[in-house]
Each structure stands twice: as structure tokens, then as C-alpha cells.
């Protein structure tokens, strides 16, 4: 008998992350992974150094302190929160706990690659739903749900689309969910969407709506791997049963908790991001490059063709700027560009201006 993995595993394409180096260049600016351009919160660095002194001790297994802080900051019940090694781990928990052979996992056409990976890893069938001009089509999502559906993954605001679902449509989606499936609202970029609570209010009152959040984007801790979810106690209890008891290290927990308190850092990040994403979009439009209004910390630059997008990608690389070509998200004519600091944004536009030949 040959040594074979479980069915579905070999259908998974290996995840390719955003590049971070360019050969022979030292002034590289990386705008391919939506990282915080202002670095980690200073309070998180201090907390991590402090926690390093106790690295010989096993960490908290119930994450009580971090959950309490998350409860305070978000006005939600800490007993309904679970923390994971990035929201990536929460996605895996959900798939292993609720999906499996004979079940379906719904995601949208331009949705996060990990939804499909987690579904296949659990032996479930991923079901892709079309989007309407890069906007989540609520009716199409609802129409794709069958008696076999267990999970519906929706990113809001969307990555890489930058678009936001209207509040009334979110309510309609949540209300349209059958009892046998969980609506997962991935709010990785929720803080960047003005006035959006990430889906917290929807999850408060429903037993099958889960809000997923991360410290990787606004909080600048992508390298630490801390994510969390908020849902009905029934779901949290199920997920905790398959969670490794020590899935987060003590320095991670300490840094994440401190990051929540570093409001100077988060406020600066939000203020600069809002200002510069508008500026970036205006500049792109003036160069004849299409771009929707962004509700996240990146913009999606859409070119006339896949070839034009690849040429722009090459021109940016030649200038030491790494962005994300999003053909794998089924947007072959587009580049996803993280909103960097002001100098980075100006470099992007200068490079594209030189390429397009549009005068300043
Ligand atoms: C970045 C991102 C996350 C966060 O993943 P982590 O594992 O918490 O770093 C989740 N969902 C989407 C759509 C993202 O873009």
C-alpha cells in the first residue's frame, strides 16, 4: 500500500506569501502583506521583553488576561472569546470541528486562500460563490447554501477587493443563515472600516455567527501570530476542545494585551492610513488606473489587462517596491498595494507615473 495523505490534501496548492526581498537591493519597501508601516506598538515591544524573563514557564492555557482585555476594549463577554495562533489557526479549528467529508464550505470568488485550504484539509468540499464586480453578492451566497453547508466564510472589508458590505446586507445574510451552518465574519481589516464593529453586534445575539479578528494588521503583530474569535458559548466550547492548551506563548499573549492599550500607536496608524489610502487612490485614478474606494489598509490597482498589471509589477520591483500580484485571487489584472507610510506611497506613485508617462 502506498503512503497517501487523506483525500483532498493533494488538491491544496502550497500557499505563497508576499515576497520580502529583491536581489541586489537594500532600499526595498514591502507593500505585499498589509503589514503596519509604523512597526509594532512600542508598548508591545516592552511587554514582550518583560515576558521574556519568564520564558521557562508554560504560558496561560485559558488566555484569561488577554480575553478580559479584549472583552473590555470591545464591550463583549470574554467567556465567548477564543484566541489562536493568528486567525489562521481559528480557521483551521472551525474546519476541523465543523466541516469534513460530505460537507461544504462556502467562500466568495476573491476570498482568502486559507478558507479553501482549511476546507480541503478537513476533507470538506469548498464551494466558490461569484462576486458582483468585486463586491460580495449576498443573494448568491445565500443561494449557494445547501443542507451540506457547515461554514460560510466572508471577509469584510474584503481582501484583496477593499470593498465593504452594507450593514443591511450583513444583517440579511446573518438572518438568512440556516441553523446547521456558521457564518464566519473575518474582520481582519475591520478597524480600518469607519464605524464597523467587525460583526460583533451580529454575533452577540445569534448562535451561528462568529466574528474573527487579528493582531496582525492594525496592531502590527503579524510576526507574533495572535488572532481571536467571538461567538456563542456553544461554538467557543467546541473550538476549545481541539485547541492545543498552550497554542499561544506567554510573550505573545503579553505583547497582544499591551498592544490593545497602546492607543497612540493605533490612532496614528488609523489616521495616516485613512489619509494616505485616499491620496493613493486619487493618484492612481489620475494616472488612469482603476481603483475602488478602500475600506482597508491597502488599495487594489486595476489595470487594463493582466499583461499591464504584470508590467506595472515589474516596474515597481525594478524600483525596489514589492506589491502583491493577485492572479491567485482571480484578479489577474490587479495589484494589491499596502498603504505604506507617506514616503512609500510617494515612491509607488512616482514609479507608476514614470511607467505610464503621465506628467505630474
Ligand atoms: C491578514 C488576514 C488575516 C489574518 O491572519 P492572521 O493569521 O491573524 O495573521 C485573516 N484573514 C484575512 C482575509 C487576512 O487578509
Short mmCIF file of C-alpha atoms and ligand atoms in Angstrom, two decimals:
data_model
loop_
_atom_site.label_atom_id
_atom_site.label_comp_id
_atom_site.label_asym_id
_atom_site.label_seq_id
_atom_site.Cartn_x
_atom_site.Cartn_y
_atom_site.Cartn_z
CA UNK A 1 0.00 0.00 0.00
CA UNK A 2 1.43 3.41 -0.95
CA UNK A 3 1.68 6.10 1.68
CA UNK A 4 -1.12 8.53 0.82
CA UNK A 5 -2.45 11.58 2.67
CA UNK A 6 -6.17 11.96 3.25
CA UNK A 7 -8.35 12.73 0.21
CA UNK A 8 -8.33 16.44 -0.64
CA UNK A 9 -4.88 17.19 0.79
CA UNK A 10 -3.09 16.97 -2.57
CA UNK A 11 -5.70 19.34 -4.08
CA UNK A 12 -4.27 22.09 -1.88
CA UNK A 13 -1.92 24.45 -3.70
CA UNK A 14 1.01 25.49 -1.49
CA UNK A 15 0.41 28.93 -0.03
CA UNK A 16 2.75 31.57 -1.46
CA UNK A 17 3.15 34.56 0.81
CA UNK A 18 4.11 38.11 -0.10
CA UNK A 19 7.77 38.38 -1.12
CA UNK A 20 10.04 40.42 1.14
CA UNK A 21 13.39 40.77 -0.64
CA UNK A 22 14.65 41.75 -4.07
CA UNK A 23 18.05 40.60 -5.16
CA UNK A 24 20.73 43.26 -5.01
CA UNK A 25 18.54 45.94 -3.43
CA UNK A 26 18.77 47.36 0.06
CA UNK A 27 16.13 50.09 -0.07
CA UNK A 28 13.26 47.67 -0.58
CA UNK A 29 9.82 48.71 0.57
CA UNK A 30 7.48 45.77 1.18
CA UNK A 31 3.84 46.53 0.44
CA UNK A 32 2.72 42.98 -0.25
CA UNK A 33 1.36 41.68 3.07
CA UNK A 34 -0.70 44.53 4.55
CA UNK A 35 1.66 44.95 7.48
CA UNK A 36 1.64 48.03 9.71
CA UNK A 37 4.15 50.51 8.19
CA UNK A 38 4.79 52.08 11.61
CA UNK A 39 6.02 48.84 13.16
CA UNK A 40 4.82 47.09 16.30
CA UNK A 41 3.31 49.16 19.14
CA UNK A 42 6.14 50.32 21.48
CA UNK A 43 4.11 49.06 24.46
CA UNK A 44 4.03 45.58 22.91
CA UNK A 45 7.82 45.52 22.49
CA UNK A 46 8.26 46.49 26.16
CA UNK A 47 5.77 43.86 27.35
CA UNK A 48 7.45 41.18 25.26
CA UNK A 49 10.90 41.98 26.71
CA UNK A 50 9.43 41.77 30.18
CA UNK A 51 7.72 38.46 29.49
CA UNK A 52 10.97 37.01 28.11
CA UNK A 53 12.28 36.72 31.68
CA UNK A 54 9.62 34.07 32.36
CA UNK A 55 10.09 32.08 29.18
CA UNK A 56 10.96 28.93 31.13
CA UNK A 57 7.37 28.78 32.41
CA UNK A 58 4.45 27.34 30.47
CA UNK A 59 2.02 30.04 29.37
CA UNK A 60 -1.56 30.52 30.47
CA UNK A 61 -3.72 27.93 28.76
CA UNK A 62 -7.00 29.81 29.07
CA UNK A 63 -5.68 33.21 27.89
CA UNK A 64 -7.82 34.80 30.61
CA UNK A 65 -5.91 38.09 30.80
CA UNK A 66 -5.92 38.70 27.04
CA UNK A 67 -9.57 37.69 26.74
CA UNK A 68 -10.51 40.04 29.57
CA UNK A 69 -8.68 42.91 27.83
CA UNK A 70 -10.39 42.09 24.52
CA UNK A 71 -13.74 42.00 26.31
CA UNK A 72 -13.11 45.44 27.86
CA UNK A 73 -11.92 47.09 24.66
CA UNK A 74 -14.70 45.65 22.51
CA UNK A 75 -17.52 45.67 25.05
CA UNK A 76 -18.10 41.93 24.73
CA UNK A 77 -18.20 38.88 27.04
CA UNK A 78 -14.67 37.41 27.49
CA UNK A 79 -16.18 33.95 28.06
CA UNK A 80 -17.30 33.99 24.44
CA UNK A 81 -13.76 34.62 23.09
CA UNK A 82 -11.14 32.12 21.88
CA UNK A 83 -7.55 33.04 20.96
CA UNK A 84 -5.48 31.34 18.29
CA UNK A 85 -2.03 31.44 16.67
CA UNK A 86 -3.26 34.01 14.18
CA UNK A 87 -6.77 33.88 12.81
CA UNK A 88 -5.27 31.22 10.53
CA UNK A 89 -5.46 28.78 13.43
CA UNK A 90 -9.06 29.73 14.19
CA UNK A 91 -9.97 29.00 10.55
CA UNK A 92 -8.41 25.54 10.97
CA UNK A 93 -10.24 24.93 14.26
CA UNK A 94 -13.53 25.77 12.55
CA UNK A 95 -12.86 23.46 9.62
CA UNK A 96 -11.76 20.51 11.78
CA UNK A 97 -14.60 20.96 14.24
CA UNK A 98 -17.49 21.57 11.85
CA UNK A 99 -16.53 20.52 8.31
CA UNK A 100 -15.44 17.12 7.00
CA UNK A 101 -16.16 14.61 4.24
CA UNK A 102 -19.60 15.10 2.73
CA UNK A 103 -19.93 18.71 3.91
CA UNK A 104 -19.46 22.01 2.10
CA UNK A 105 -17.59 25.20 2.97
CA UNK A 106 -18.74 28.34 1.16
CA UNK A 107 -16.38 31.18 0.28
CA UNK A 108 -16.52 34.01 -2.23
CA UNK A 109 -14.63 34.18 -5.52
CA UNK A 110 -11.96 36.63 -4.38
CA UNK A 111 -11.90 35.30 -0.81
CA UNK A 112 -8.88 34.42 1.34
CA UNK A 113 -6.95 31.34 0.11
CA UNK A 114 -6.96 29.80 3.57
CA UNK A 115 -10.72 29.16 3.60
CA UNK A 116 -10.32 26.73 0.72
CA UNK A 117 -7.14 25.21 2.18
CA UNK A 118 -8.79 24.59 5.56
CA UNK A 119 -11.86 23.06 3.92
CA UNK A 120 -9.78 20.64 1.83
CA UNK A 121 -7.54 19.80 4.79
CA UNK A 122 -10.64 18.73 6.71
CA UNK A 123 -11.90 16.64 3.79
CA UNK A 124 -14.77 19.00 3.02
CA UNK A 125 -15.76 20.43 -0.36
CA UNK A 126 -15.03 24.14 -0.91
CA UNK A 127 -17.81 25.95 -2.79
CA UNK A 128 -16.89 29.18 -4.56
CA UNK A 129 -19.56 31.86 -4.96
CA UNK A 130 -19.24 34.53 -7.68
CA UNK A 131 -18.88 38.18 -6.66
CA UNK A 132 -20.52 41.15 -8.39
CA UNK A 133 -17.73 43.46 -9.58
CA UNK A 134 -15.61 42.55 -6.55
CA UNK A 135 -18.50 43.05 -4.13
CA UNK A 136 -19.86 40.16 -2.07
CA UNK A 137 -23.18 39.11 -3.63
CA UNK A 138 -25.37 38.27 -0.63
CA UNK A 139 -28.08 36.59 -2.71
CA UNK A 140 -25.51 34.40 -4.45
CA UNK A 141 -24.03 33.40 -1.09
CA UNK A 142 -27.44 32.51 0.32
CA UNK A 143 -28.30 30.60 -2.86
CA UNK A 144 -25.11 28.52 -2.52
CA UNK A 145 -26.06 27.21 0.92
CA UNK A 146 -27.31 23.63 0.94
CA UNK A 147 -28.17 21.09 3.66
CA UNK A 148 -24.47 20.06 3.49
CA UNK A 149 -23.10 23.57 4.19
CA UNK A 150 -21.35 23.92 7.56
CA UNK A 151 -19.28 27.09 7.22
CA UNK A 152 -19.68 30.32 5.23
CA UNK A 153 -16.53 32.48 5.20
CA UNK A 154 -16.96 36.19 4.42
CA UNK A 155 -14.15 38.75 4.65
CA UNK A 156 -15.41 42.23 5.40
CA UNK A 157 -13.91 44.56 4.32
CA UNK A 158 -12.72 42.29 1.53
CA UNK A 159 -9.15 41.24 0.84
CA UNK A 160 -7.99 41.94 -1.84
CA UNK A 161 -11.11 43.78 -3.03
CA UNK A 162 -11.08 46.56 -0.35
CA UNK A 163 -14.87 46.69 -0.61
CA UNK A 164 -17.28 46.75 2.29
CA UNK A 165 -20.65 45.04 2.70
CA UNK A 166 -23.52 47.37 3.58
CA UNK A 167 -24.81 46.91 7.14
CA UNK A 168 -28.32 45.97 5.97
CA UNK A 169 -26.90 43.30 3.66
CA UNK A 170 -24.84 41.82 6.50
CA UNK A 171 -27.98 41.56 8.62
CA UNK A 172 -29.82 39.94 5.71
CA UNK A 173 -27.02 37.40 5.34
CA UNK A 174 -26.95 36.60 9.05
CA UNK A 175 -30.73 36.28 9.15
CA UNK A 176 -30.71 34.03 6.10
CA UNK A 177 -28.29 31.51 7.60
CA UNK A 178 -29.75 28.06 8.31
CA UNK A 179 -29.28 26.58 11.80
CA UNK A 180 -26.82 23.94 10.57
CA UNK A 181 -24.15 26.38 9.31
CA UNK A 182 -21.92 29.03 10.87
CA UNK A 183 -21.43 32.45 9.29
CA UNK A 184 -17.77 33.39 9.84
CA UNK A 185 -17.20 37.14 9.54
CA UNK A 186 -13.47 37.60 9.03
CA UNK A 187 -12.77 41.12 10.27
CA UNK A 188 -9.01 41.15 9.72
CA UNK A 189 -9.38 44.73 8.44
CA UNK A 190 -12.47 45.75 10.41
CA UNK A 191 -10.72 48.55 12.32
CA UNK A 192 -9.92 50.34 9.07
CA UNK A 193 -13.60 50.47 8.03
CA UNK A 194 -15.09 53.58 9.59
CA UNK A 195 -17.74 52.73 12.19
CA UNK A 196 -17.72 48.96 11.56
CA UNK A 197 -17.76 46.73 14.66
CA UNK A 198 -16.40 43.70 12.80
CA UNK A 199 -19.71 41.91 13.16
CA UNK A 200 -19.74 41.96 16.98
CA UNK A 201 -23.37 43.09 17.24
CA UNK A 202 -24.47 40.37 14.80
CA UNK A 203 -22.60 37.72 16.79
CA UNK A 204 -23.95 38.91 20.17
CA UNK A 205 -27.47 37.76 19.52
CA UNK A 206 -27.04 34.83 17.13
CA UNK A 207 -25.86 31.29 17.93
CA UNK A 208 -24.32 30.73 14.48
CA UNK A 209 -22.45 33.94 13.67
CA UNK A 210 -18.76 34.09 14.55
CA UNK A 211 -16.59 37.21 14.41
CA UNK A 212 -12.90 36.60 13.70
CA UNK A 213 -10.23 39.25 14.36
CA UNK A 214 -6.45 39.55 14.31
CA UNK A 215 -3.49 41.42 15.82
CA UNK A 216 -1.61 41.10 12.51
CA UNK A 217 -2.84 44.22 10.73
CA UNK A 218 -3.79 47.33 12.72
CA UNK A 219 -1.87 46.17 15.78
CA UNK A 220 1.33 45.47 13.86
CA UNK A 221 1.97 42.00 15.29
CA UNK A 222 1.87 39.81 12.16
CA UNK A 223 5.13 38.14 13.15
CA UNK A 224 3.76 37.15 16.56
CA UNK A 225 0.69 35.20 15.39
CA UNK A 226 -2.25 36.23 17.56
CA UNK A 227 -5.87 36.11 16.41
CA UNK A 228 -9.18 35.65 18.15
CA UNK A 229 -12.84 34.92 17.63
CA UNK A 230 -16.07 35.83 19.35
CA UNK A 231 -19.15 33.63 19.12
CA UNK A 232 -21.85 31.82 21.05
CA UNK A 233 -20.51 29.88 24.03
CA UNK A 234 -21.54 26.63 22.35
CA UNK A 235 -19.19 27.24 19.43
CA UNK A 236 -16.35 28.51 21.65
CA UNK A 237 -16.67 25.38 23.81
CA UNK A 238 -16.38 23.15 20.72
CA UNK A 239 -13.33 25.01 19.37
CA UNK A 240 -11.59 24.93 22.76
CA UNK A 241 -11.77 21.13 22.75
CA UNK A 242 -9.50 20.90 19.70
CA UNK A 243 -7.26 23.84 20.60
CA UNK A 244 -3.80 22.92 21.84
CA UNK A 245 -3.77 24.02 25.51
CA UNK A 246 -0.57 26.03 25.01
CA UNK A 247 -1.23 27.31 21.49
CA UNK A 248 -0.02 30.82 22.39
CA UNK A 249 3.27 31.62 24.12
CA UNK A 250 3.46 33.93 27.12
CA UNK A 251 5.42 36.67 25.28
CA UNK A 252 2.80 36.60 22.52
CA UNK A 253 -0.02 36.96 25.00
CA UNK A 254 1.72 39.78 26.86
CA UNK A 255 2.52 41.71 23.67
CA UNK A 256 -1.02 41.40 22.32
CA UNK A 257 -2.52 42.61 25.58
CA UNK A 258 -0.14 45.58 25.67
CA UNK A 259 -0.91 46.39 22.03
CA UNK A 260 -4.58 46.88 22.93
CA UNK A 261 -3.56 49.59 25.38
CA UNK A 262 -1.20 51.45 23.03
CA UNK A 263 -3.85 53.77 21.66
CA UNK A 264 -1.30 56.37 20.50
CA UNK A 265 0.07 53.80 18.05
CA UNK A 266 -3.30 52.56 16.79
CA UNK A 267 -4.67 56.09 16.45
CA UNK A 268 -1.67 57.22 14.43
CA UNK A 269 -1.93 54.13 12.23
CA UNK A 270 -5.64 54.69 11.57
CA UNK A 271 -5.23 58.42 10.91
CA UNK A 272 -2.33 58.03 8.49
CA UNK A 273 -3.90 55.05 6.76
CA UNK A 274 -7.16 56.92 6.13
CA UNK A 275 -5.31 59.94 4.76
CA UNK A 276 -2.87 58.01 2.57
CA UNK A 277 -5.29 55.46 1.12
CA UNK A 278 -7.41 58.34 -0.19
CA UNK A 279 -4.31 60.03 -1.58
CA UNK A 280 -3.12 56.79 -3.22
CA UNK A 281 -6.48 56.18 -4.86
CA UNK A 282 -6.73 59.75 -6.15
CA UNK A 283 -3.23 59.48 -7.62
CA UNK A 284 -3.96 56.09 -9.23
CA UNK A 285 -7.15 57.44 -10.79
CA UNK A 286 -5.25 60.45 -12.12
CA UNK A 287 -2.85 58.03 -13.82
CA UNK A 288 -5.78 56.27 -15.46
CA UNK A 289 -5.51 53.23 -13.16
CA UNK A 290 -8.86 51.99 -11.80
CA UNK A 291 -9.25 51.73 -8.04
CA UNK A 292 -12.29 51.27 -5.78
CA UNK A 293 -12.61 53.28 -2.57
CA UNK A 294 -10.72 51.30 0.06
CA UNK A 295 -12.08 50.37 3.50
CA UNK A 296 -8.87 48.57 4.47
CA UNK A 297 -5.11 49.26 4.75
CA UNK A 298 -4.39 48.50 1.11
CA UNK A 299 -5.69 49.55 -2.29
CA UNK A 300 -6.42 47.43 -5.32
CA UNK A 301 -4.97 48.93 -8.51
CA UNK A 302 -6.75 47.57 -11.58
CA UNK A 303 -5.06 47.75 -14.97
CA UNK A 304 -6.40 47.32 -18.49
CA UNK A 305 -5.12 43.73 -18.73
CA UNK A 306 -3.15 41.04 -16.95
CA UNK A 307 -0.14 41.99 -19.08
CA UNK A 308 -0.40 45.62 -17.98
CA UNK A 309 -0.62 44.57 -14.32
CA UNK A 310 2.44 42.34 -14.71
CA UNK A 311 4.34 45.16 -16.42
CA UNK A 312 3.46 47.51 -13.54
CA UNK A 313 4.52 44.85 -11.03
CA UNK A 314 7.88 44.55 -12.84
CA UNK A 315 8.33 48.33 -12.98
CA UNK A 316 7.66 48.62 -9.23
CA UNK A 317 10.08 45.78 -8.49
CA UNK A 318 12.74 47.49 -10.58
CA UNK A 319 12.27 50.46 -8.26
CA UNK A 320 12.59 48.29 -5.13
CA UNK A 321 8.86 48.20 -4.38
CA UNK A 322 7.19 44.86 -3.67
CA UNK A 323 3.42 44.68 -4.08
CA UNK A 324 1.10 41.70 -4.45
CA UNK A 325 0.05 40.45 -7.88
CA UNK A 326 -3.32 38.90 -7.11
CA UNK A 327 -3.91 36.50 -10.00
CA UNK A 328 -4.29 33.72 -7.43
CA UNK A 329 -7.26 35.68 -6.01
CA UNK A 330 -8.75 35.57 -9.51
CA UNK A 331 -7.91 39.20 -10.19
CA UNK A 332 -5.16 38.79 -12.83
CA UNK A 333 -5.40 42.43 -13.96
CA UNK A 334 -4.79 43.83 -10.48
CA UNK A 335 -2.08 44.63 -7.95
CA UNK A 336 -2.79 44.84 -4.23
CA UNK A 337 -0.74 47.61 -2.68
CA UNK A 338 -0.46 48.04 1.09
CA UNK A 339 -0.87 51.64 2.21
CA UNK A 340 2.67 52.27 3.47
CA UNK A 341 3.94 55.41 5.16
CA UNK A 342 3.95 58.64 3.17
CA UNK A 343 7.40 58.09 1.66
CA UNK A 344 6.42 54.59 0.49
CA UNK A 345 3.16 55.82 -1.05
CA UNK A 346 5.02 58.58 -2.90
CA UNK A 347 7.54 56.06 -4.24
CA UNK A 348 4.74 53.85 -5.58
CA UNK A 349 3.09 56.71 -7.41
CA UNK A 350 6.39 58.07 -8.77
CA UNK A 351 7.24 54.64 -10.19
CA UNK A 352 3.81 54.17 -11.77
CA UNK A 353 3.87 57.72 -13.12
CA UNK A 354 7.22 57.09 -14.79
CA UNK A 355 5.84 53.88 -16.25
CA UNK A 356 2.60 55.35 -17.58
CA UNK A 357 4.26 58.52 -18.86
CA UNK A 358 1.51 60.71 -17.34
CA UNK A 359 3.04 64.07 -16.38
CA UNK A 360 2.69 65.30 -12.78
C1 LIG B 1 -4.29 39.03 7.14
C2 LIG B 1 -5.57 38.31 7.14
C3 LIG B 1 -5.95 37.54 8.24
C4 LIG B 1 -5.10 37.49 9.46
O1 LIG B 1 -4.43 36.31 9.54
P1 LIG B 1 -3.53 36.04 10.82
O2 LIG B 1 -3.39 34.56 10.80
O3 LIG B 1 -4.29 36.51 12.02
O4 LIG B 1 -2.25 36.77 10.63
C5 LIG B 1 -7.16 36.88 8.20
N1 LIG B 1 -7.98 36.98 7.14
C6 LIG B 1 -7.66 37.73 6.08
C7 LIG B 1 -8.60 37.83 4.94
C8 LIG B 1 -6.44 38.41 6.04
O5 LIG B 1 -6.12 39.14 4.97
#
